[in-house]
Amino acid sequence: MERLQKLLARAGVASRRESEKLICAGRVSVNGRVVTELGAGADPAVDAIAVDGAVLSFDEPMHYLALNKPAGYVTSRSDTHDRPTVMSLIPEQLRPFVVPVGRLDLDSEGLLLLTSDGRLTHALTHPSFGVPKTYLATVRGHVTRDGLRALTHGVELEDGPATAADARIERRAGNNCVLRIVLTEGRKREVKRMCEAIGHRVVHLRRIAFGPIEIGSLPLGRHRNLSDDEVNRLYKVTRLRRGRRA
């Protein structure tokens, strides 16, 4: 038997201190039972230890996937309204282990990362790490230079100001305009709300890059394994040190 926080750290989920926070927050379970006591222990050889519902593996290597999410799929492990989730698009044998890294809206598509590496997931999604995400947003009307400047200088949203790291016109298509927008945080519907703040409604949104990982030619609805070099680049952009199990 080992203490849970030590096991979580050994599995690469987080440091021991951060693992203690996960336990206290009720995000850790053993054999389906939520555990909030810091002194609790478990045996990884016989117990199913999970964080946010994802069972940790102490024997298998870490899994790192890139998925080209179609519209109409919920970015979640399950859905209370019985809508299809992104988990149905990956191999069944991986579903108990990996979790989506961040989220894409139901009607948005594009690059979604999934992994069993909890420590990397935290770093990729926490705004303090500033990992850039790149989107192509098709909006109604033609955006002016002043509109682009407003996006990069900051627009006021109901939950506070939001600023794009970069915003430029990719191309014009009839009465629409395709913008390339780079964000370093991931608030709910942030791209759409920022575009609405400058007077343009988003009619199509696609994420094409997450940090150094690009969607490339990956077909819609398909996934692929990240290469070892790509995983190393994710660790580099988050300034984390990659452990031997990662």
PDB file of C-alpha atoms in Angstrom:
ATOM      1  CA  MET A   1       0.000   0.000   0.000  1.00  0.00           C
ATOM      2  CA  GLU A   2       1.187   3.500  -0.882  1.00  0.00           C
ATOM      3  CA  ARG A   3      -0.331   6.882  -0.178  1.00  0.00           C
ATOM      4  CA  LEU A   4      -2.471   8.172  -3.010  1.00  0.00           C
ATOM      5  CA  GLN A   5      -0.540  11.406  -3.500  1.00  0.00           C
ATOM      6  CA  LYS A   6       2.669   9.405  -3.946  1.00  0.00           C
ATOM      7  CA  LEU A   7       1.002   7.102  -6.470  1.00  0.00           C
ATOM      8  CA  LEU A   8      -0.399  10.039  -8.448  1.00  0.00           C
ATOM      9  CA  ALA A   9       3.034  11.631  -8.579  1.00  0.00           C
ATOM     10  CA  ARG A  10       4.584   8.331  -9.685  1.00  0.00           C
ATOM     11  CA  ALA A  11       1.994   8.037 -12.461  1.00  0.00           C
ATOM     12  CA  GLY A  12       2.977  11.483 -13.740  1.00  0.00           C
ATOM     13  CA  VAL A  13      -0.350  13.114 -12.885  1.00  0.00           C
ATOM     14  CA  ALA A  14       1.114  15.957 -10.830  1.00  0.00           C
ATOM     15  CA  SER A  15       3.591  16.730  -8.079  1.00  0.00           C
ATOM     16  CA  ARG A  16       2.796  15.342  -4.631  1.00  0.00           C
ATOM     17  CA  ARG A  17       1.572  18.733  -3.454  1.00  0.00           C
ATOM     18  CA  GLU A  18      -0.667  19.192  -6.497  1.00  0.00           C
ATOM     19  CA  SER A  19      -1.862  15.597  -6.109  1.00  0.00           C
ATOM     20  CA  GLU A  20      -2.956  16.403  -2.561  1.00  0.00           C
ATOM     21  CA  LYS A  21      -5.092  19.224  -3.957  1.00  0.00           C
ATOM     22  CA  LEU A  22      -6.697  16.818  -6.436  1.00  0.00           C
ATOM     23  CA  ILE A  23      -7.541  14.428  -3.603  1.00  0.00           C
ATOM     24  CA  CYS A  24      -9.020  17.157  -1.395  1.00  0.00           C
ATOM     25  CA  ALA A  25     -11.092  18.403  -4.341  1.00  0.00           C
ATOM     26  CA  GLY A  26     -12.746  14.995  -4.684  1.00  0.00           C
ATOM     27  CA  ARG A  27     -11.264  14.297  -8.108  1.00  0.00           C
ATOM     28  CA  VAL A  28      -9.574  11.015  -7.147  1.00  0.00           C
ATOM     29  CA  SER A  29     -11.314   7.675  -6.720  1.00  0.00           C
ATOM     30  CA  VAL A  30     -10.237   4.170  -5.762  1.00  0.00           C
ATOM     31  CA  ASN A  31     -12.332   1.295  -7.117  1.00  0.00           C
ATOM     32  CA  GLY A  32     -15.087   3.762  -7.988  1.00  0.00           C
ATOM     33  CA  ARG A  33     -15.220   5.393  -4.544  1.00  0.00           C
ATOM     34  CA  VAL A  34     -14.193   9.044  -4.225  1.00  0.00           C
ATOM     35  CA  VAL A  35     -11.389   9.498  -1.694  1.00  0.00           C
ATOM     36  CA  THR A  36     -10.714  12.860  -0.031  1.00  0.00           C
ATOM     37  CA  GLU A  37      -8.517  11.773   2.901  1.00  0.00           C
ATOM     38  CA  LEU A  38      -4.838  12.590   2.388  1.00  0.00           C
ATOM     39  CA  GLY A  39      -3.758   9.601   4.456  1.00  0.00           C
ATOM     40  CA  ALA A  40      -5.604   7.118   2.249  1.00  0.00           C
ATOM     41  CA  GLY A  41      -3.576   4.508   0.431  1.00  0.00           C
ATOM     42  CA  ALA A  42      -4.007   2.055  -2.415  1.00  0.00           C
ATOM     43  CA  ASP A  43      -2.257  -0.802  -4.150  1.00  0.00           C
ATOM     44  CA  PRO A  44      -1.905  -0.166  -7.903  1.00  0.00           C
ATOM     45  CA  ALA A  45      -1.547  -3.902  -8.484  1.00  0.00           C
ATOM     46  CA  VAL A  46      -5.123  -4.586  -7.371  1.00  0.00           C
ATOM     47  CA  ASP A  47      -6.908  -1.209  -7.098  1.00  0.00           C
ATOM     48  CA  ALA A  48      -8.348   0.916  -9.908  1.00  0.00           C
ATOM     49  CA  ILE A  49      -7.103   4.444  -9.194  1.00  0.00           C
ATOM     50  CA  ALA A  50      -8.720   7.193 -11.267  1.00  0.00           C
ATOM     51  CA  VAL A  51      -8.471  10.967 -11.645  1.00  0.00           C
ATOM     52  CA  ASP A  52     -11.523  12.719 -13.082  1.00  0.00           C
ATOM     53  CA  GLY A  53     -12.818   9.295 -14.074  1.00  0.00           C
ATOM     54  CA  ALA A  54      -9.708   8.311 -16.051  1.00  0.00           C
ATOM     55  CA  VAL A  55      -8.085   5.150 -14.692  1.00  0.00           C
ATOM     56  CA  LEU A  56      -4.338   5.507 -14.182  1.00  0.00           C
ATOM     57  CA  SER A  57      -1.983   2.938 -15.623  1.00  0.00           C
ATOM     58  CA  PHE A  58       1.227   2.077 -13.812  1.00  0.00           C
ATOM     59  CA  ASP A  59       2.369  -0.480 -16.374  1.00  0.00           C
ATOM     60  CA  GLU A  60       1.446   0.853 -19.807  1.00  0.00           C
ATOM     61  CA  PRO A  61       3.317   3.732 -21.450  1.00  0.00           C
ATOM     62  CA  MET A  62       1.677   7.139 -21.625  1.00  0.00           C
ATOM     63  CA  HIS A  63      -0.716   7.725 -24.521  1.00  0.00           C
ATOM     64  CA  TYR A  64      -0.704  10.903 -26.625  1.00  0.00           C
ATOM     65  CA  LEU A  65      -3.284  11.358 -29.385  1.00  0.00           C
ATOM     66  CA  ALA A  66      -4.272  14.047 -31.874  1.00  0.00           C
ATOM     67  CA  LEU A  67      -7.904  14.002 -33.035  1.00  0.00           C
ATOM     68  CA  ASN A  68      -9.555  16.047 -35.771  1.00  0.00           C
ATOM     69  CA  LYS A  69     -12.837  16.655 -33.952  1.00  0.00           C
ATOM     70  CA  PRO A  70     -15.950  17.044 -36.108  1.00  0.00           C
ATOM     71  CA  ALA A  71     -18.792  19.372 -35.155  1.00  0.00           C
ATOM     72  CA  GLY A  72     -21.572  17.705 -33.172  1.00  0.00           C
ATOM     73  CA  TYR A  73     -19.322  15.879 -30.698  1.00  0.00           C
ATOM     74  CA  VAL A  74     -19.073  16.879 -27.038  1.00  0.00           C
ATOM     75  CA  THR A  75     -15.548  17.307 -25.679  1.00  0.00           C
ATOM     76  CA  SER A  76     -16.088  15.152 -22.625  1.00  0.00           C
ATOM     77  CA  ARG A  77     -15.682  11.591 -21.420  1.00  0.00           C
ATOM     78  CA  SER A  78     -19.477  11.282 -21.086  1.00  0.00           C
ATOM     79  CA  ASP A  79     -22.588  13.379 -21.622  1.00  0.00           C
ATOM     80  CA  THR A  80     -25.740  13.551 -19.501  1.00  0.00           C
ATOM     81  CA  HIS A  81     -27.828  14.356 -22.608  1.00  0.00           C
ATOM     82  CA  ASP A  82     -26.631  11.249 -24.482  1.00  0.00           C
ATOM     83  CA  ARG A  83     -24.940  13.288 -27.197  1.00  0.00           C
ATOM     84  CA  PRO A  84     -21.957  11.677 -28.953  1.00  0.00           C
ATOM     85  CA  THR A  85     -18.620  12.440 -27.295  1.00  0.00           C
ATOM     86  CA  VAL A  86     -15.107  12.602 -28.692  1.00  0.00           C
ATOM     87  CA  MET A  87     -14.298   9.389 -26.807  1.00  0.00           C
ATOM     88  CA  SER A  88     -16.329   7.430 -29.363  1.00  0.00           C
ATOM     89  CA  LEU A  89     -13.822   8.494 -32.032  1.00  0.00           C
ATOM     90  CA  ILE A  90     -10.788   6.824 -30.425  1.00  0.00           C
ATOM     91  CA  PRO A  91      -9.975   3.126 -29.863  1.00  0.00           C
ATOM     92  CA  GLU A  92     -12.083   1.538 -27.147  1.00  0.00           C
ATOM     93  CA  GLN A  93      -9.053   0.148 -25.318  1.00  0.00           C
ATOM     94  CA  LEU A  94      -7.697   3.685 -24.769  1.00  0.00           C
ATOM     95  CA  ARG A  95     -10.917   5.267 -23.507  1.00  0.00           C
ATOM     96  CA  PRO A  96     -10.423   4.366 -19.811  1.00  0.00           C
ATOM     97  CA  PHE A  97      -7.004   6.045 -19.764  1.00  0.00           C
ATOM     98  CA  VAL A  98      -6.989   9.238 -21.834  1.00  0.00           C
ATOM     99  CA  VAL A  99      -8.792  12.535 -21.271  1.00  0.00           C
ATOM    100  CA  PRO A 100      -9.313  15.499 -23.619  1.00  0.00           C
ATOM    101  CA  VAL A 101      -6.808  18.323 -23.203  1.00  0.00           C
ATOM    102  CA  GLY A 102      -9.069  21.344 -22.825  1.00  0.00           C
ATOM    103  CA  ARG A 103     -12.192  21.546 -24.934  1.00  0.00           C
ATOM    104  CA  LEU A 104     -13.732  22.509 -28.237  1.00  0.00           C
ATOM    105  CA  ASP A 105     -17.345  23.695 -28.427  1.00  0.00           C
ATOM    106  CA  LEU A 106     -20.014  21.306 -29.684  1.00  0.00           C
ATOM    107  CA  ASP A 107     -20.277  23.084 -33.047  1.00  0.00           C
ATOM    108  CA  SER A 108     -16.517  23.669 -33.427  1.00  0.00           C
ATOM    109  CA  GLU A 109     -14.064  21.330 -35.094  1.00  0.00           C
ATOM    110  CA  GLY A 110     -10.354  20.780 -35.434  1.00  0.00           C
ATOM    111  CA  LEU A 111      -7.368  19.695 -33.396  1.00  0.00           C
ATOM    112  CA  LEU A 112      -8.028  18.130 -30.007  1.00  0.00           C
ATOM    113  CA  LEU A 113      -5.296  16.449 -27.986  1.00  0.00           C
ATOM    114  CA  LEU A 114      -6.034  13.515 -25.683  1.00  0.00           C
ATOM    115  CA  THR A 115      -3.574  11.962 -23.258  1.00  0.00           C
ATOM    116  CA  SER A 116      -3.120   9.891 -20.114  1.00  0.00           C
ATOM    117  CA  ASP A 117      -0.382  12.317 -18.994  1.00  0.00           C
ATOM    118  CA  GLY A 118      -2.120  14.361 -16.304  1.00  0.00           C
ATOM    119  CA  ARG A 119       0.850  16.599 -15.555  1.00  0.00           C
ATOM    120  CA  LEU A 120       1.152  17.649 -19.192  1.00  0.00           C
ATOM    121  CA  THR A 121      -2.620  18.124 -19.466  1.00  0.00           C
ATOM    122  CA  HIS A 122      -2.539  20.575 -16.555  1.00  0.00           C
ATOM    123  CA  ALA A 123       0.320  22.566 -18.078  1.00  0.00           C
ATOM    124  CA  LEU A 124      -1.246  22.706 -21.547  1.00  0.00           C
ATOM    125  CA  THR A 125      -4.567  24.008 -20.236  1.00  0.00           C
ATOM    126  CA  HIS A 126      -3.568  26.308 -17.370  1.00  0.00           C
ATOM    127  CA  PRO A 127      -3.396  29.956 -18.549  1.00  0.00           C
ATOM    128  CA  SER A 128      -0.221  30.613 -16.531  1.00  0.00           C
ATOM    129  CA  PHE A 129       1.741  28.468 -19.019  1.00  0.00           C
ATOM    130  CA  GLY A 130       0.527  30.561 -21.966  1.00  0.00           C
ATOM    131  CA  VAL A 131       0.463  27.740 -24.528  1.00  0.00           C
ATOM    132  CA  PRO A 132      -0.833  29.201 -27.830  1.00  0.00           C
ATOM    133  CA  LYS A 133      -3.844  27.755 -29.642  1.00  0.00           C
ATOM    134  CA  THR A 134      -4.444  28.753 -33.268  1.00  0.00           C
ATOM    135  CA  TYR A 135      -7.915  28.989 -34.818  1.00  0.00           C
ATOM    136  CA  LEU A 136      -9.432  29.752 -38.207  1.00  0.00           C
ATOM    137  CA  ALA A 137     -12.674  31.646 -37.615  1.00  0.00           C
ATOM    138  CA  THR A 138     -15.029  32.358 -40.504  1.00  0.00           C
ATOM    139  CA  VAL A 139     -17.037  35.472 -39.639  1.00  0.00           C
ATOM    140  CA  ARG A 140     -19.848  37.429 -41.267  1.00  0.00           C
ATOM    141  CA  GLY A 141     -18.703  40.614 -42.975  1.00  0.00           C
ATOM    142  CA  HIS A 142     -15.242  42.009 -43.608  1.00  0.00           C
ATOM    143  CA  VAL A 143     -13.062  42.778 -40.603  1.00  0.00           C
ATOM    144  CA  THR A 144     -11.221  46.099 -40.698  1.00  0.00           C
ATOM    145  CA  ARG A 145      -7.732  46.905 -39.463  1.00  0.00           C
ATOM    146  CA  ASP A 146      -9.323  48.570 -36.462  1.00  0.00           C
ATOM    147  CA  GLY A 147     -11.162  45.335 -35.728  1.00  0.00           C
ATOM    148  CA  LEU A 148      -7.953  43.315 -35.864  1.00  0.00           C
ATOM    149  CA  ARG A 149      -6.230  45.887 -33.670  1.00  0.00           C
ATOM    150  CA  ALA A 150      -9.032  45.618 -31.118  1.00  0.00           C
ATOM    151  CA  LEU A 151      -8.560  41.839 -30.917  1.00  0.00           C
ATOM    152  CA  THR A 152      -4.830  42.119 -30.238  1.00  0.00           C
ATOM    153  CA  HIS A 153      -5.142  45.091 -27.871  1.00  0.00           C
ATOM    154  CA  GLY A 154      -8.018  43.568 -25.914  1.00  0.00           C
ATOM    155  CA  VAL A 155     -11.807  43.523 -25.990  1.00  0.00           C
ATOM    156  CA  GLU A 156     -14.080  43.606 -22.974  1.00  0.00           C
ATOM    157  CA  LEU A 157     -16.115  40.454 -22.310  1.00  0.00           C
ATOM    158  CA  GLU A 158     -18.607  39.763 -19.532  1.00  0.00           C
ATOM    159  CA  ASP A 159     -15.961  37.769 -17.640  1.00  0.00           C
ATOM    160  CA  GLY A 160     -13.171  40.300 -18.151  1.00  0.00           C
ATOM    161  CA  PRO A 161     -10.899  41.566 -20.926  1.00  0.00           C
ATOM    162  CA  ALA A 162      -9.596  39.140 -23.545  1.00  0.00           C
ATOM    163  CA  THR A 163      -6.609  39.639 -25.822  1.00  0.00           C
ATOM    164  CA  ALA A 164      -5.448  37.666 -28.844  1.00  0.00           C
ATOM    165  CA  ALA A 165      -1.724  36.979 -29.151  1.00  0.00           C
ATOM    166  CA  ASP A 166      -2.190  37.429 -32.898  1.00  0.00           C
ATOM    167  CA  ALA A 167      -5.074  38.163 -35.267  1.00  0.00           C
ATOM    168  CA  ARG A 168      -4.892  38.515 -39.025  1.00  0.00           C
ATOM    169  CA  ILE A 169      -7.012  38.052 -42.118  1.00  0.00           C
ATOM    170  CA  GLU A 170      -6.338  34.673 -43.708  1.00  0.00           C
ATOM    171  CA  ARG A 171      -8.601  35.236 -46.711  1.00  0.00           C
ATOM    172  CA  ARG A 172     -11.899  36.736 -47.799  1.00  0.00           C
ATOM    173  CA  ALA A 173     -14.732  34.526 -49.054  1.00  0.00           C
ATOM    174  CA  GLY A 174     -17.668  36.417 -50.549  1.00  0.00           C
ATOM    175  CA  ASN A 175     -19.384  38.308 -47.757  1.00  0.00           C
ATOM    176  CA  ASN A 176     -17.390  36.413 -45.145  1.00  0.00           C
ATOM    177  CA  CYS A 177     -13.875  36.761 -43.816  1.00  0.00           C
ATOM    178  CA  VAL A 178     -11.582  34.037 -42.450  1.00  0.00           C
ATOM    179  CA  LEU A 179      -9.481  35.152 -39.491  1.00  0.00           C
ATOM    180  CA  ARG A 180      -6.427  33.418 -38.043  1.00  0.00           C
ATOM    181  CA  ILE A 181      -6.560  34.009 -34.286  1.00  0.00           C
ATOM    182  CA  VAL A 182      -4.036  32.872 -31.676  1.00  0.00           C
ATOM    183  CA  LEU A 183      -5.049  32.689 -28.006  1.00  0.00           C
ATOM    184  CA  THR A 184      -3.016  31.734 -24.948  1.00  0.00           C
ATOM    185  CA  GLU A 185      -5.955  31.013 -22.656  1.00  0.00           C
ATOM    186  CA  GLY A 186      -9.055  28.891 -23.076  1.00  0.00           C
ATOM    187  CA  ARG A 187     -12.163  30.557 -21.742  1.00  0.00           C
ATOM    188  CA  LYS A 188     -15.558  29.263 -22.802  1.00  0.00           C
ATOM    189  CA  ARG A 189     -16.510  30.354 -26.349  1.00  0.00           C
ATOM    190  CA  GLU A 190     -13.694  32.901 -26.207  1.00  0.00           C
ATOM    191  CA  VAL A 191     -13.016  33.208 -29.947  1.00  0.00           C
ATOM    192  CA  LYS A 192     -16.710  33.583 -30.742  1.00  0.00           C
ATOM    193  CA  ARG A 193     -17.296  36.156 -28.024  1.00  0.00           C
ATOM    194  CA  MET A 194     -14.243  38.186 -29.035  1.00  0.00           C
ATOM    195  CA  CYS A 195     -15.390  38.319 -32.645  1.00  0.00           C
ATOM    196  CA  GLU A 196     -18.895  39.299 -31.551  1.00  0.00           C
ATOM    197  CA  ALA A 197     -17.338  42.100 -29.489  1.00  0.00           C
ATOM    198  CA  ILE A 198     -15.978  43.666 -32.697  1.00  0.00           C
ATOM    199  CA  GLY A 199     -19.291  43.196 -34.506  1.00  0.00           C
ATOM    200  CA  HIS A 200     -18.745  39.935 -36.400  1.00  0.00           C
ATOM    201  CA  ARG A 201     -20.563  36.647 -35.808  1.00  0.00           C
ATOM    202  CA  VAL A 202     -18.568  33.432 -36.163  1.00  0.00           C
ATOM    203  CA  VAL A 203     -20.220  30.984 -38.564  1.00  0.00           C
ATOM    204  CA  HIS A 204     -17.473  28.356 -38.540  1.00  0.00           C
ATOM    205  CA  LEU A 205     -14.607  27.704 -36.129  1.00  0.00           C
ATOM    206  CA  ARG A 206     -11.710  25.302 -36.571  1.00  0.00           C
ATOM    207  CA  ARG A 207      -8.623  24.860 -34.387  1.00  0.00           C
ATOM    208  CA  ILE A 208      -5.581  24.146 -36.518  1.00  0.00           C
ATOM    209  CA  ALA A 209      -2.784  24.085 -33.928  1.00  0.00           C
ATOM    210  CA  PHE A 210      -2.239  23.487 -30.220  1.00  0.00           C
ATOM    211  CA  GLY A 211       1.194  24.770 -29.274  1.00  0.00           C
ATOM    212  CA  PRO A 212       3.678  23.130 -31.674  1.00  0.00           C
ATOM    213  CA  ILE A 213       1.207  20.440 -32.817  1.00  0.00           C
ATOM    214  CA  GLU A 214      -0.609  21.134 -36.095  1.00  0.00           C
ATOM    215  CA  ILE A 215      -3.709  19.482 -37.542  1.00  0.00           C
ATOM    216  CA  GLY A 216      -2.028  19.026 -40.925  1.00  0.00           C
ATOM    217  CA  SER A 217      -3.842  16.651 -43.279  1.00  0.00           C
ATOM    218  CA  LEU A 218      -5.469  14.534 -40.558  1.00  0.00           C
ATOM    219  CA  PRO A 219      -8.966  13.663 -41.874  1.00  0.00           C
ATOM    220  CA  LEU A 220     -12.034  14.871 -40.005  1.00  0.00           C
ATOM    221  CA  GLY A 221     -13.085  12.375 -37.345  1.00  0.00           C
ATOM    222  CA  ARG A 222      -9.773  10.512 -37.414  1.00  0.00           C
ATOM    223  CA  HIS A 223      -6.974  10.364 -34.867  1.00  0.00           C
ATOM    224  CA  ARG A 224      -3.259   9.608 -34.823  1.00  0.00           C
ATOM    225  CA  ASN A 225      -0.583   8.977 -32.218  1.00  0.00           C
ATOM    226  CA  LEU A 226       1.805  11.830 -31.528  1.00  0.00           C
ATOM    227  CA  SER A 227       5.428  11.098 -32.321  1.00  0.00           C
ATOM    228  CA  ASP A 228       8.038  11.090 -29.583  1.00  0.00           C
ATOM    229  CA  ASP A 229       9.440  14.316 -31.031  1.00  0.00           C
ATOM    230  CA  GLU A 230       6.012  15.971 -30.860  1.00  0.00           C
ATOM    231  CA  VAL A 231       5.620  14.964 -27.205  1.00  0.00           C
ATOM    232  CA  ASN A 232       9.062  16.402 -26.469  1.00  0.00           C
ATOM    233  CA  ARG A 233       8.019  19.667 -28.112  1.00  0.00           C
ATOM    234  CA  LEU A 234       4.900  19.821 -25.941  1.00  0.00           C
ATOM    235  CA  TYR A 235       7.085  19.413 -22.873  1.00  0.00           C
ATOM    236  CA  LYS A 236       9.403  22.112 -24.161  1.00  0.00           C
ATOM    237  CA  VAL A 237       6.614  24.642 -24.750  1.00  0.00           C
ATOM    238  CA  THR A 238       5.289  24.039 -21.214  1.00  0.00           C
ATOM    239  CA  ARG A 239       8.796  24.204 -19.720  1.00  0.00           C
ATOM    240  CA  LEU A 240       8.260  20.868 -17.975  1.00  0.00           C
ATOM    241  CA  ARG A 241      10.869  18.186 -17.586  1.00  0.00           C
ATOM    242  CA  ARG A 242       9.809  14.970 -19.247  1.00  0.00           C
ATOM    243  CA  GLY A 243      10.020  11.970 -16.920  1.00  0.00           C
ATOM    244  CA  ARG A 244      11.076   8.520 -17.966  1.00  0.00           C
ATOM    245  CA  ARG A 245       7.468   7.198 -17.990  1.00  0.00           C
ATOM    246  CA  ALA A 246       6.184   9.958 -20.218  1.00  0.00           C
TER     247      ALA A 246
END
